[in-house]
Amino acid sequence: METPVRQWVRAARAADVQAAGRLAVSVDGHTIALFAWDGRLYAVDNRCPHMGFPLDRGTVADGILTCHWHHARFDLAGGGTFDQFADDVRAYPVEVRGGDVYVDLSPRGDPGAHHRRRLRDGLERDIPLVIAKAALVLAGDPADRGAGPVRHGPGPADRGADPATDAPSGAGQAVRIGLDFGTRYRAGGWGQGLTILTCYANLLPHLDAPDRPWALYHGLSAVARDTDGAAPRFAIAPLPDGSADIDRLTGWFRRFVEVRDAEGAERCIVSAVRAGGDGAALARMLFAAATDHRFIQIGHVLDFTNKAFEALDLAGWAHAEATLASLATAYAAADRMEESNAWRHPIDLVAIVEAAADRLPAALEAGRGRRAAPDSRGAGGPDGLGAAPGGGQDGLGPVLLADDPQAIADALLDALRDGTDPLDVAGAVAYAAALRIAQFPQSNEFGDWDTALHTFTFANAVEQGLRRSGSVPLLRGIFDAAMSVYLDRFLNVPPARLPDPDPAAPADLLAALGAALDRQQQVTAGARLVVTHVARGGSVERLLATLGHLLVREDRNFHTIQMVEAAVRQYAGLRAKPDGAVVLIAAVRYLAAHAPTVRAEGQTFDIARRLNRGERLFEGD
């Protein structure tokens, strides 16, 4: 290790400090508080590490410096805090030479290592300001000294900086810390907090540089809130001999979920990971159990499972055992729509889905031969589905949005039998679910936004899970999602009209969108601005970055975060289609319905950002 070069700089006359007892001085850009106490001189950064209040206005007693703003206490000699909501204040070595006070300004330690440790402190104690400070350093505040220029929107320089994530390397480390913490310290296992963290981590490449640490702060704070006061999880060891193969473990796992045995199910998961099961095999194992019953836990179990695998894409497979095991309790405890009156009466939707599932293997086998033949998809257009999922003018679209559940199941089977790629079928169902939100009238009860949201996030999870695993049992989920789209049909009575471009809209449409969402319930106005931006050929990257910014500036709302992230994911496969912007219309309508919030979390983050940039929050105000 290299010994740091000392940077001794004159700060003041020793007699002046001793006479005053304390003295604030500026030395080479550093504001330092000098104290005379018990016959010695001390120097610390004059900004309280909690919120920047000037420490020269504090009090020293018995060698403890107290900041009177929030009563944080520090060891005057070393700077260590006694209050974890604050932080250690930087203490500077002091020498007196010829009656003058000199302080050593040489850098101390590794800021990244310090803030990784402080991030864990913030997660353990649910301290948002500590988490925000760590997020800013680890994700790289663009205005921080040495962080480089601010870039607007994702670009080649922003992607692939860390092998674990598209985010900068420090952000990838923060995501791993959050994932490890969230899976260890919540007895109930995977929940909203880890889902929010994963959603925001997925969105990082689409955000402007200043918004990335803000998004990371939201995700990590959600983990802290979700685990606060919860009992920790105690890991279950894998089976001792390791002789069971993945197929047998999958069968056991599904059986244990069936009888709601969470411990047995968890032991199957960890045994499969320890036995070397790859990501696709483990995905097939979990997705099969998630679709053995209908639309379990209003879709959350499947969505959480998909997010757990996406988190492993970001954080690395070393976290697989704890991450996937954290799902077991939710599988075993989930409500099942077989037990729901809405799915049983007046039409038995469960019977329709299960009959369709029985016919699914034959339909796939017939379709496999057609897909292998030349021009087998010609009748349905290049994506095999006519205008759906790009617009639904013919093909599956009208059937999925109609009111005959048996016809819906038959149409899905027919599409698969005719050679349509299962991913296209899943995409069509997700598109129909998004259209329910895009045409959700404000005359509905406000809480019904969430009803439509659950269908969309479940349908998105089915599609993303199929991309990952190719699981035939998971394909049953398209029928569950389609039945949920059917059940949501009355939420489109009457349907809100999809907006036309506004020729009178201002030139800066994205600024106008931000201003609109400063007011409540700008659902129609927000959607029209998005449509106009797309119609004018505006940058899609700028639109996605703006939607991300409008999301992160609000206080955390689980469902709104799910909505925007799933819409961005869906749009990636639809942007070349004429009506692909429908998913973005759905996203902005949902966001507008839930904005503005108080934005208190943004105020906390802004304080952390100003402190990180060296701004004076109190001095000279």
Coordinates of N, CA and C in Angstrom, one line a residue, residues 89-226:
V89 N -17.6 12.2 10.7 CA -17.1 13.5 10.1 C -15.6 13.4 9.9
R90 N -15.2 14.0 8.8 CA -13.8 13.9 8.6 C -13.0 14.7 9.6
A91 N -12.0 14.1 10.2 CA -11.1 14.8 11.2 C -9.8 14.9 10.5
Y92 N -9.2 16.1 10.6 CA -7.9 16.4 10.0 C -6.8 16.4 11.0
P93 N -5.6 15.7 10.7 CA -4.5 15.9 11.6 C -4.1 17.3 11.7
V94 N -3.6 17.7 12.9 CA -3.3 19.1 13.2 C -1.8 19.2 13.7
E95 N -1.1 20.2 13.3 CA 0.2 20.5 13.9 C 0.3 22.0 14.1
V96 N 1.0 22.4 15.2 CA 1.2 23.8 15.4 C 2.7 24.1 15.2
R97 N 2.9 25.0 14.3 CA 4.3 25.4 13.9 C 4.5 26.9 14.0
G98 N 5.4 27.3 14.9 CA 5.6 28.7 15.0 C 4.4 29.6 15.3
G99 N 3.5 29.0 16.1 CA 2.3 29.8 16.4 C 1.2 29.7 15.4
D100 N 1.4 28.9 14.3 CA 0.4 28.8 13.3 C -0.2 27.3 13.3
V101 N -1.5 27.2 13.0 CA -2.1 25.9 12.9 C -2.0 25.4 11.5
Y102 N -1.5 24.2 11.3 CA -1.5 23.5 10.0 C -2.4 22.3 10.1
V103 N -3.1 22.0 9.0 CA -4.0 20.8 8.9 C -3.5 20.0 7.7
D104 N -3.7 18.7 7.7 CA -3.3 17.8 6.6 C -4.5 17.5 5.8
L105 N -4.5 18.0 4.5 CA -5.6 17.8 3.6 C -5.5 16.6 2.7
S106 N -4.5 15.7 3.0 CA -4.3 14.6 2.1 C -5.6 13.7 2.1
P107 N -5.9 13.1 0.9 CA -7.1 12.2 0.8 C -7.0 11.1 1.8
R108 N -8.2 10.6 2.3 CA -8.2 9.5 3.2 C -9.1 8.4 2.7
G109 N -8.6 7.2 2.6 CA -9.4 6.0 2.3 C -10.0 5.9 0.9
D110 N -10.9 4.9 0.8 CA -11.6 4.6 -0.5 C -13.0 5.0 -0.3
P111 N -13.5 6.1 -1.0 CA -14.9 6.5 -0.8 C -15.9 5.4 -1.2
G112 N -15.6 4.6 -2.3 CA -16.5 3.5 -2.6 C -16.7 2.5 -1.5
A113 N -15.6 2.1 -0.9 CA -15.6 1.1 0.2 C -16.4 1.6 1.3
H114 N -16.2 2.9 1.6 CA -16.9 3.6 2.8 C -18.4 3.6 2.5
H115 N -18.8 3.9 1.3 CA -20.2 4.0 1.0 C -20.9 2.7 0.8
R116 N -20.1 1.7 0.4 CA -20.7 0.3 0.5 C -21.0 -0.1 1.9
R117 N -20.1 0.2 2.8 CA -20.4 -0.1 4.2 C -21.5 0.7 4.7
R118 N -21.6 2.0 4.4 CA -22.7 2.8 4.8 C -24.0 2.4 4.2
L119 N -24.0 1.9 3.0 CA -25.2 1.4 2.4 C -25.8 0.3 3.3
R120 N -24.9 -0.6 3.7 CA -25.4 -1.6 4.6 C -26.0 -1.1 5.9
D121 N -25.3 0.0 6.4 CA -25.9 0.6 7.6 C -27.3 1.2 7.4
G122 N -27.4 1.8 6.2 CA -28.7 2.4 5.9 C -29.8 1.4 5.7
L123 N -29.4 0.3 5.0 CA -30.4 -0.8 4.9 C -30.8 -1.4 6.2
E124 N -29.8 -1.6 7.1 CA -30.1 -2.2 8.4 C -31.0 -1.4 9.2
R125 N -30.9 -0.1 9.1 CA -31.6 0.8 10.0 C -32.7 1.6 9.3
D126 N -32.9 1.4 8.0 CA -33.9 2.1 7.2 C -33.7 3.6 7.3
I127 N -32.5 4.1 6.9 CA -32.1 5.5 7.0 C -32.0 6.0 5.5
P128 N -33.1 6.6 5.0 CA -33.1 7.0 3.6 C -31.9 7.9 3.2
L129 N -31.6 8.9 4.1 CA -30.5 9.8 3.7 C -29.2 9.1 3.5
V130 N -28.9 8.2 4.4 CA -27.7 7.4 4.3 C -27.7 6.6 3.0
I131 N -28.8 6.0 2.6 CA -28.9 5.2 1.4 C -28.7 6.1 0.2
A132 N -29.3 7.3 0.2 CA -29.2 8.3 -0.9 C -27.7 8.7 -1.1
K133 N -27.0 9.0 0.0 CA -25.6 9.3 -0.1 C -24.8 8.2 -0.8
A134 N -25.1 7.0 -0.4 CA -24.4 5.9 -0.9 C -24.7 5.7 -2.4
A135 N -26.0 5.8 -2.8 CA -26.4 5.7 -4.1 C -25.7 6.7 -5.0
L136 N -25.6 7.9 -4.5 CA -24.9 9.0 -5.3 C -23.5 8.7 -5.6
V137 N -22.7 8.2 -4.6 CA -21.3 7.9 -4.8 C -21.2 6.6 -5.7
L138 N -22.0 5.6 -5.4 CA -21.8 4.3 -6.1 C -22.3 4.3 -7.5
A139 N -23.3 5.1 -7.8 CA -23.8 5.2 -9.1 C -23.1 6.3 -9.9
G140 N -22.5 7.2 -9.2 CA -21.7 8.3 -9.8 C -22.6 9.5 -10.1
D141 N -22.6 10.4 -9.2 CA -23.3 11.7 -9.4 C -22.6 12.5 -10.5
P142 N -23.3 12.7 -11.6 CA -22.5 13.3 -12.8 C -21.9 14.7 -12.5
A143 N -22.5 15.4 -11.5 CA -21.9 16.7 -11.2 C -20.8 16.7 -10.1
D144 N -20.6 15.4 -9.6 CA -19.5 15.3 -8.6 C -18.2 15.5 -9.3
R145 N -17.2 16.0 -8.5 CA -15.9 16.3 -9.1 C -15.3 14.9 -9.6
G146 N -14.8 14.9 -10.8 CA -14.2 13.7 -11.3 C -15.1 12.7 -11.9
A147 N -16.4 13.0 -11.9 CA -17.4 12.0 -12.4 C -17.6 12.1 -13.9
G148 N -17.0 13.1 -14.5 CA -17.1 13.2 -16.0 C -18.3 14.0 -16.4
P149 N -18.5 14.2 -17.7 CA -19.6 15.0 -18.2 C -21.0 14.4 -18.0
V150 N -22.0 15.2 -17.9 CA -23.4 14.7 -17.9 C -23.8 14.2 -19.3
R151 N -24.2 13.0 -19.4 CA -24.7 12.5 -20.7 C -26.2 12.4 -20.6
H152 N -26.9 12.7 -21.7 CA -28.3 12.7 -21.7 C -28.8 11.5 -22.5
G153 N -29.4 10.6 -21.8 CA -30.0 9.4 -22.5 C -28.9 8.3 -22.6
P154 N -29.3 7.0 -22.8 CA -28.3 6.0 -22.9 C -27.5 6.0 -24.1
G155 N -26.3 5.6 -24.1 CA -25.5 5.5 -25.2 C -24.4 4.5 -25.0
P156 N -23.5 4.3 -26.0 CA -22.5 3.2 -25.9 C -21.6 3.4 -24.6
A157 N -21.4 4.6 -24.2 CA -20.5 4.8 -23.1 C -21.2 4.5 -21.8
D158 N -22.5 4.3 -21.8 CA -23.2 4.0 -20.6 C -23.5 2.5 -20.4
R159 N -23.3 1.7 -21.4 CA -23.7 0.3 -21.4 C -22.5 -0.6 -21.2
G160 N -22.7 -1.7 -20.4 CA -21.7 -2.7 -20.3 C -20.5 -2.3 -19.5
A161 N -20.6 -1.3 -18.6 CA -19.4 -0.9 -17.8 C -19.1 -1.9 -16.8
D162 N -20.1 -2.6 -16.4 CA -20.0 -3.7 -15.3 C -20.5 -5.0 -15.9
P163 N -19.9 -6.1 -15.8 CA -20.4 -7.3 -16.4 C -21.7 -7.8 -15.7
A164 N -22.0 -7.3 -14.5 CA -23.2 -7.7 -13.9 C -24.4 -6.9 -14.2
T165 N -24.2 -5.7 -14.8 CA -25.4 -4.8 -15.1 C -25.0 -3.8 -16.1
D166 N -26.0 -3.2 -16.8 CA -25.7 -2.1 -17.7 C -25.4 -0.8 -17.0
A167 N -25.6 -0.8 -15.7 CA -25.4 0.4 -14.9 C -23.9 0.5 -14.7
P168 N -23.4 1.7 -14.3 CA -22.0 1.8 -13.9 C -21.6 0.8 -12.9
S169 N -20.3 0.5 -12.8 CA -19.9 -0.7 -11.9 C -20.3 -0.5 -10.5
G170 N -20.2 0.8 -9.9 CA -20.6 1.0 -8.6 C -22.1 0.7 -8.3
A171 N -23.0 1.0 -9.3 CA -24.4 0.8 -9.2 C -24.6 -0.7 -9.2
G172 N -23.9 -1.5 -10.0 CA -24.0 -2.9 -10.0 C -23.7 -3.5 -8.6
Q173 N -22.6 -3.0 -8.0 CA -22.3 -3.4 -6.6 C -23.4 -3.1 -5.6
A174 N -24.0 -1.9 -5.8 CA -25.1 -1.5 -4.9 C -26.3 -2.4 -5.1
V175 N -26.6 -2.8 -6.3 CA -27.7 -3.7 -6.6 C -27.5 -5.1 -5.9
R176 N -26.2 -5.6 -6.0 CA -25.9 -6.8 -5.4 C -26.0 -6.7 -3.8
I177 N -25.6 -5.6 -3.3 CA -25.8 -5.5 -1.8 C -27.2 -5.5 -1.4
G178 N -28.0 -4.7 -2.2 CA -29.5 -4.7 -1.9 C -30.1 -6.1 -2.0
L179 N -29.8 -6.8 -3.1 CA -30.3 -8.2 -3.3 C -29.9 -9.1 -2.2
D180 N -28.7 -9.1 -1.8 CA -28.2 -9.9 -0.7 C -28.9 -9.6 0.6
F181 N -29.1 -8.3 0.9 CA -29.7 -7.9 2.1 C -31.2 -8.3 2.1
G182 N -31.9 -8.0 1.0 CA -33.3 -8.2 1.0 C -33.7 -9.7 1.0
T183 N -32.8 -10.6 0.5 CA -33.1 -12.0 0.6 C -32.8 -12.6 2.0
R184 N -31.9 -11.9 2.7 CA -31.5 -12.4 4.0 C -32.4 -11.9 5.2
Y185 N -32.9 -10.8 5.1 CA -33.5 -10.1 6.2 C -35.0 -9.8 6.1
R186 N -35.7 -10.7 5.4 CA -37.2 -10.7 5.4 C -37.7 -12.1 5.4
A187 N -38.3 -12.5 6.6 CA -38.7 -13.9 6.8 C -39.7 -14.3 5.7
G188 N -40.5 -13.4 5.2 CA -41.5 -13.7 4.2 C -40.9 -13.9 2.8
G189 N -39.7 -13.6 2.7 CA -39.0 -13.8 1.4 C -39.2 -12.7 0.4
W190 N -39.0 -13.0 -0.8 CA -39.1 -11.9 -1.9 C -40.4 -11.1 -1.8
G191 N -40.3 -9.8 -1.9 CA -41.4 -9.0 -1.7 C -41.4 -7.7 -2.6
Q192 N -42.1 -6.7 -2.3 CA -42.2 -5.5 -3.1 C -40.9 -4.8 -3.2
G193 N -40.1 -4.8 -2.1 CA -38.9 -4.0 -2.1 C -37.9 -4.5 -3.1
L194 N -37.7 -5.8 -3.2 CA -36.7 -6.4 -4.1 C -37.3 -6.2 -5.6
T195 N -38.6 -6.3 -5.7 CA -39.2 -6.1 -7.0 C -38.9 -4.7 -7.5
I196 N -39.1 -3.7 -6.6 CA -38.8 -2.3 -7.0 C -37.4 -2.1 -7.3
L197 N -36.5 -2.7 -6.5 CA -35.0 -2.6 -6.8 C -34.7 -3.1 -8.2
T198 N -35.3 -4.3 -8.5 CA -35.0 -4.9 -9.8 C -35.6 -4.0 -11.0
C199 N -36.8 -3.5 -10.8 CA -37.4 -2.7 -11.8 C -36.6 -1.5 -12.1
Y200 N -36.1 -0.8 -11.0 CA -35.3 0.4 -11.2 C -33.9 0.0 -11.8
A201 N -33.4 -1.1 -11.4 CA -32.1 -1.5 -12.0 C -32.3 -1.8 -13.5
N202 N -33.4 -2.4 -13.9 CA -33.7 -2.6 -15.3 C -33.8 -1.3 -16.1
L203 N -34.3 -0.3 -15.4 CA -34.6 1.0 -16.1 C -33.3 1.9 -16.2
L204 N -32.3 1.6 -15.4 CA -31.1 2.4 -15.4 C -30.5 2.8 -16.8
P205 N -30.4 1.8 -17.7 CA -29.8 2.2 -19.0 C -30.7 3.2 -19.8
H206 N -31.9 3.3 -19.5 CA -32.8 4.2 -20.2 C -32.8 5.6 -19.6
L207 N -32.3 5.8 -18.4 CA -32.4 7.1 -17.7 C -31.2 8.0 -18.1
D208 N -31.5 9.3 -17.9 CA -30.4 10.3 -18.0 C -29.5 10.1 -16.8
A209 N -28.2 10.4 -17.0 CA -27.2 10.2 -16.0 C -27.6 10.8 -14.6
P210 N -28.2 12.0 -14.5 CA -28.5 12.5 -13.1 C -29.6 11.7 -12.4
D211 N -30.4 10.9 -13.2 CA -31.6 10.2 -12.6 C -31.2 8.8 -12.2
R212 N -30.0 8.3 -12.6 CA -29.6 6.9 -12.3 C -29.4 6.7 -10.8
P213 N -28.6 7.6 -10.1 CA -28.5 7.4 -8.6 C -29.8 7.6 -7.9
W214 N -30.7 8.5 -8.5 CA -32.0 8.7 -7.9 C -32.8 7.4 -7.9
A215 N -32.8 6.8 -9.1 CA -33.6 5.5 -9.2 C -33.0 4.4 -8.3
L216 N -31.7 4.4 -8.2 CA -31.0 3.4 -7.4 C -31.4 3.6 -5.9
Y217 N -31.4 4.9 -5.5 CA -31.9 5.3 -4.2 C -33.3 4.8 -3.9
H218 N -34.2 5.0 -4.8 CA -35.6 4.5 -4.6 C -35.6 3.0 -4.4
G219 N -34.9 2.2 -5.3 CA -34.9 0.8 -5.2 C -34.3 0.3 -3.9
L220 N -33.2 0.8 -3.5 CA -32.5 0.4 -2.2 C -33.4 0.8 -1.0
S221 N -34.0 2.0 -1.0 CA -34.8 2.4 0.1 C -36.0 1.5 0.2
A222 N -36.5 1.1 -0.9 CA -37.7 0.1 -0.9 C -37.3 -1.2 -0.2
V223 N -36.1 -1.6 -0.5 CA -35.6 -2.9 0.2 C -35.6 -2.6 1.7
A224 N -35.0 -1.4 2.1 CA -34.9 -1.1 3.5 C -36.3 -1.0 4.2
R225 N -37.2 -0.4 3.5 CA -38.6 -0.3 4.1 C -39.2 -1.6 4.2
D226 N -39.0 -2.5 3.2 CA -39.7 -3.8 3.2 C -39.1 -4.8 4.3

